Short mmCIF file of C-alpha atoms in Angstrom, two decimals:
data_model
loop_
_atom_site.label_atom_id
_atom_site.label_comp_id
_atom_site.label_asym_id
_atom_site.label_seq_id
_atom_site.Cartn_x
_atom_site.Cartn_y
_atom_site.Cartn_z
CA UNK A 1 92.81 99.94 81.08
CA UNK A 2 96.77 100.36 81.61
CA UNK A 3 96.14 103.13 83.85
CA UNK A 4 93.55 101.23 86.26
CA UNK A 5 96.15 98.13 86.39
CA UNK A 6 98.45 100.77 87.52
CA UNK A 7 95.89 101.93 89.93
CA UNK A 8 95.04 98.66 91.16
CA UNK A 9 98.84 98.08 91.89
CA UNK A 10 99.38 101.13 93.58
CA UNK A 11 96.19 100.78 95.85
CA UNK A 12 97.87 97.56 97.10
CA UNK A 13 100.98 98.94 97.75
CA UNK A 14 99.42 101.54 99.59
CA UNK A 15 97.40 98.95 101.62
CA UNK A 16 100.35 97.04 102.27
CA UNK A 17 102.13 100.05 104.04
CA UNK A 18 99.36 99.86 106.52
CA UNK A 19 100.32 96.30 107.54
CA UNK A 20 103.61 97.61 109.30
CA UNK A 21 102.00 100.51 111.15
CA UNK A 22 105.20 102.74 109.82
CA UNK A 23 105.93 105.95 111.52
CA UNK A 24 104.05 109.18 110.22
CA UNK A 25 100.80 107.10 109.41
CA UNK A 26 97.82 107.24 111.48
CA UNK A 27 96.77 104.12 112.61
CA UNK A 28 93.42 103.33 114.00
CA UNK A 29 93.38 101.86 117.44
CA UNK A 30 92.40 97.97 117.28
CA UNK A 31 88.92 97.21 118.29
CA UNK A 32 87.64 100.73 117.69
CA UNK A 33 84.44 101.25 115.18
CA UNK A 34 87.07 103.34 113.21
CA UNK A 35 89.44 100.31 112.65
CA UNK A 36 86.37 98.01 111.98
CA UNK A 37 85.33 100.35 109.28
CA UNK A 38 88.74 100.68 107.85
CA UNK A 39 89.48 96.80 107.90
CA UNK A 40 85.90 96.42 105.95
CA UNK A 41 87.05 99.13 103.59
CA UNK A 42 90.38 97.58 102.88
CA UNK A 43 89.04 93.94 102.78
CA UNK A 44 86.19 95.07 99.91
CA UNK A 45 89.13 97.13 98.09
CA UNK A 46 90.92 93.88 97.97
CA UNK A 47 88.09 91.79 96.63
CA UNK A 48 87.42 94.78 93.80
CA UNK A 49 84.03 95.63 95.58
CA UNK A 50 84.86 99.44 95.00
CA UNK A 51 81.20 100.36 96.15
CA UNK A 52 81.30 98.55 99.38
CA UNK A 53 84.85 100.03 99.76
CA UNK A 54 83.60 103.48 99.19
CA UNK A 55 80.45 102.86 101.91
CA UNK A 56 82.98 101.51 104.45
CA UNK A 57 85.67 104.23 104.01
CA UNK A 58 83.01 106.97 104.10
CA UNK A 59 82.13 105.69 107.49
CA UNK A 60 85.90 105.60 108.60
CA UNK A 61 85.70 109.31 107.60
CA UNK A 62 82.54 110.25 109.47
CA UNK A 63 84.78 109.26 112.61
CA UNK A 64 87.86 110.94 111.41
CA UNK A 65 87.57 113.45 108.68
CA UNK A 66 91.60 114.10 108.56
CA UNK A 67 92.27 110.34 107.82
CA UNK A 68 93.68 111.41 103.95
CA UNK A 69 94.77 107.94 103.03
CA UNK A 70 91.12 106.67 103.41
CA UNK A 71 90.21 109.70 101.09
CA UNK A 72 92.68 108.67 98.52
CA UNK A 73 91.58 105.57 98.46
CA UNK A 74 87.79 106.66 97.99
CA UNK A 75 88.78 108.55 95.12
CA UNK A 76 90.72 105.88 93.83
CA UNK A 77 87.68 103.46 93.95
CA UNK A 78 85.82 106.04 92.20
CA UNK A 79 88.26 106.30 89.21
CA UNK A 80 88.12 102.24 88.93
CA UNK A 81 84.17 102.64 88.57
CA UNK A 82 84.62 105.45 86.13
CA UNK A 83 83.39 108.18 88.60
CA UNK A 84 85.89 110.73 87.53
CA UNK A 85 84.01 113.77 89.06
CA UNK A 86 83.75 112.23 92.36
CA UNK A 87 87.57 111.14 92.35
CA UNK A 88 88.55 114.63 91.14
CA UNK A 89 86.91 115.79 94.23
CA UNK A 90 88.37 113.48 96.71
CA UNK A 91 91.93 113.95 95.61
CA UNK A 92 91.27 117.93 95.87
CA UNK A 93 90.47 117.32 99.46
CA UNK A 94 93.32 115.48 100.12
CA UNK A 95 95.95 118.37 98.35
CA UNK A 96 93.69 121.01 100.45
CA UNK A 97 94.51 119.65 103.78
CA UNK A 98 98.01 118.62 102.83
CA UNK A 99 99.81 119.91 99.57
CA UNK A 100 102.70 117.39 99.89
CA UNK A 101 100.48 114.68 101.13
CA UNK A 102 101.47 112.37 97.56
CA UNK A 103 103.73 113.81 94.58
CA UNK A 104 102.03 110.95 92.56
CA UNK A 105 98.36 112.40 93.29
CA UNK A 106 98.99 115.40 91.48
CA UNK A 107 99.67 113.10 88.30
CA UNK A 108 96.44 111.22 89.35
CA UNK A 109 94.38 114.34 89.49
CA UNK A 110 95.86 114.96 85.70
CA UNK A 111 94.84 111.96 84.58
CA UNK A 112 91.32 111.97 86.18
CA UNK A 113 90.65 115.61 84.67
CA UNK A 114 91.79 114.36 81.23
CA UNK A 115 89.31 111.46 81.53
CA UNK A 116 86.59 114.08 82.60
CA UNK A 117 87.44 115.90 79.18
CA UNK A 118 89.30 118.59 80.83
CA UNK A 119 92.42 118.87 79.25
CA UNK A 120 93.33 122.34 79.97
CA UNK A 121 92.80 121.23 83.95
CA UNK A 122 94.59 118.28 83.47
CA UNK A 123 97.90 119.97 81.91
CA UNK A 124 98.00 122.10 84.84
CA UNK A 125 98.45 119.26 87.04
CA UNK A 126 100.90 117.64 84.79
CA UNK A 127 103.15 120.74 84.78
CA UNK A 128 102.91 121.03 88.39
CA UNK A 129 103.74 117.28 88.87
CA UNK A 130 106.64 117.74 86.85
CA UNK A 131 107.99 120.75 88.61
CA UNK A 132 107.40 118.84 91.79
CA UNK A 133 110.21 116.69 90.58
CA UNK A 134 112.38 119.43 92.05
CA UNK A 135 111.57 118.45 95.30
CA UNK A 136 113.29 115.49 97.28
CA UNK A 137 111.28 112.96 97.75
CA UNK A 138 111.72 113.16 101.44
CA UNK A 139 109.35 116.06 101.25
CA UNK A 140 106.62 114.03 100.65
CA UNK A 141 106.76 111.62 103.73
CA UNK A 142 106.83 108.00 103.56
CA UNK A 143 104.19 108.27 100.50
CA UNK A 144 107.03 109.84 98.49
CA UNK A 145 109.47 106.74 99.42
CA UNK A 146 107.27 104.04 99.15
CA UNK A 147 105.66 105.89 95.74
CA UNK A 148 108.96 105.96 93.93
CA UNK A 149 108.79 102.72 91.89
CA UNK A 150 105.56 103.94 90.75
CA UNK A 151 106.76 107.12 89.75
CA UNK A 152 109.23 106.16 87.53
CA UNK A 153 106.53 104.14 85.25
CA UNK A 154 104.64 107.72 85.21
CA UNK A 155 107.90 109.78 84.67
CA UNK A 156 108.65 107.61 81.63
CA UNK A 157 105.44 108.48 79.82
CA UNK A 158 105.06 112.00 81.22
CA UNK A 159 106.46 114.10 78.00
CA UNK A 160 104.31 112.18 75.73
CA UNK A 161 101.44 112.60 78.29
CA UNK A 162 101.88 116.45 77.93
CA UNK A 163 102.12 116.78 74.40
CA UNK A 164 98.64 114.35 73.94
CA UNK A 165 97.18 116.62 76.45
CA UNK A 166 98.39 119.89 74.52
CA UNK A 167 97.33 118.35 71.04
CA UNK A 168 93.63 118.00 72.39
CA UNK A 169 93.73 121.42 73.76
CA UNK A 170 94.96 122.76 70.31
CA UNK A 171 92.26 120.08 68.38
CA UNK A 172 89.39 121.94 70.69
CA UNK A 173 90.64 125.35 69.55
CA UNK A 174 90.63 124.27 66.03
CA UNK A 175 87.07 122.81 66.70
CA UNK A 176 85.88 126.21 67.75
CA UNK A 177 87.21 128.19 64.77
CA UNK A 178 84.35 130.11 63.08
CA UNK A 179 86.57 131.65 60.23
CA UNK A 180 88.92 130.15 57.61
CA UNK A 181 91.09 132.15 55.78
CA UNK A 182 93.28 131.43 52.57
CA UNK A 183 96.80 130.59 53.76
CA UNK A 184 98.57 131.74 50.40
CA UNK A 185 99.71 129.73 47.31
CA UNK A 186 102.59 128.27 48.87
CA UNK A 187 99.78 126.15 51.06
CA UNK A 188 96.48 126.48 49.08
CA UNK A 189 95.76 125.63 45.50
CA UNK A 190 92.55 126.89 44.01
CA UNK A 191 91.28 123.23 44.97
CA UNK A 192 91.89 123.63 48.46
CA UNK A 193 90.20 127.00 49.12
CA UNK A 194 87.52 125.26 51.29
CA UNK A 195 89.91 123.10 53.24
CA UNK A 196 92.79 125.19 53.60
CA UNK A 197 94.29 122.89 56.43
CA UNK A 198 94.43 119.88 54.00
CA UNK A 199 96.57 118.90 50.72
CA UNK A 200 94.61 116.84 47.89
CA UNK A 201 96.96 113.93 49.02
CA UNK A 202 96.03 110.84 51.24
CA UNK A 203 98.08 112.88 54.18
CA UNK A 204 96.96 115.58 56.32
CA UNK A 205 99.22 118.49 56.68
CA UNK A 206 100.17 119.78 60.19
CA UNK A 207 101.62 122.63 61.36
CA UNK A 208 105.02 122.24 62.95
CA UNK A 209 104.98 122.86 66.63
CA UNK A 210 107.20 125.63 67.81
#
């Protein structure tokens, strides 16, 4: 729920960026069908009618396929509808066209894959997002500058997000273990033979992280 709130705020920021038609953005020519569909999509998005917004934005892409901001909007609408595979597909198409379109988009992809139950893929995008912090924000154009405040919120929780993702991966590996071995008297008592990772106490025994 918190990420959905963050995403709504990000969408409002991106939408407001177009009001000034800043340099570096593609701006549809007023009076054209492209501009009409784009405006209808924005209006539906602001009204939280995400399905209608997707329909209008897709009509925009039928006219101008490389309108990457619109494709990102579609992906974010899918997230707000809980349609994560569709969102990931849109985000991937954006980065395929322009890998430096938005640094924050790498985090969004990681979060999307995590929600899809793909922690390994999610971790790779979280790590990519972390590595991209070495790049100056100007490398990501106006999106980088405008997303700086939002990135501070993401960076504040990035390490805990990465740890949670790694823990999920490790947990899946543990679930898939088909053979249990006795770890020795230092850990196991005779009563622990069938549950070598648990102590006969109310607290679980966790292997310390390296």
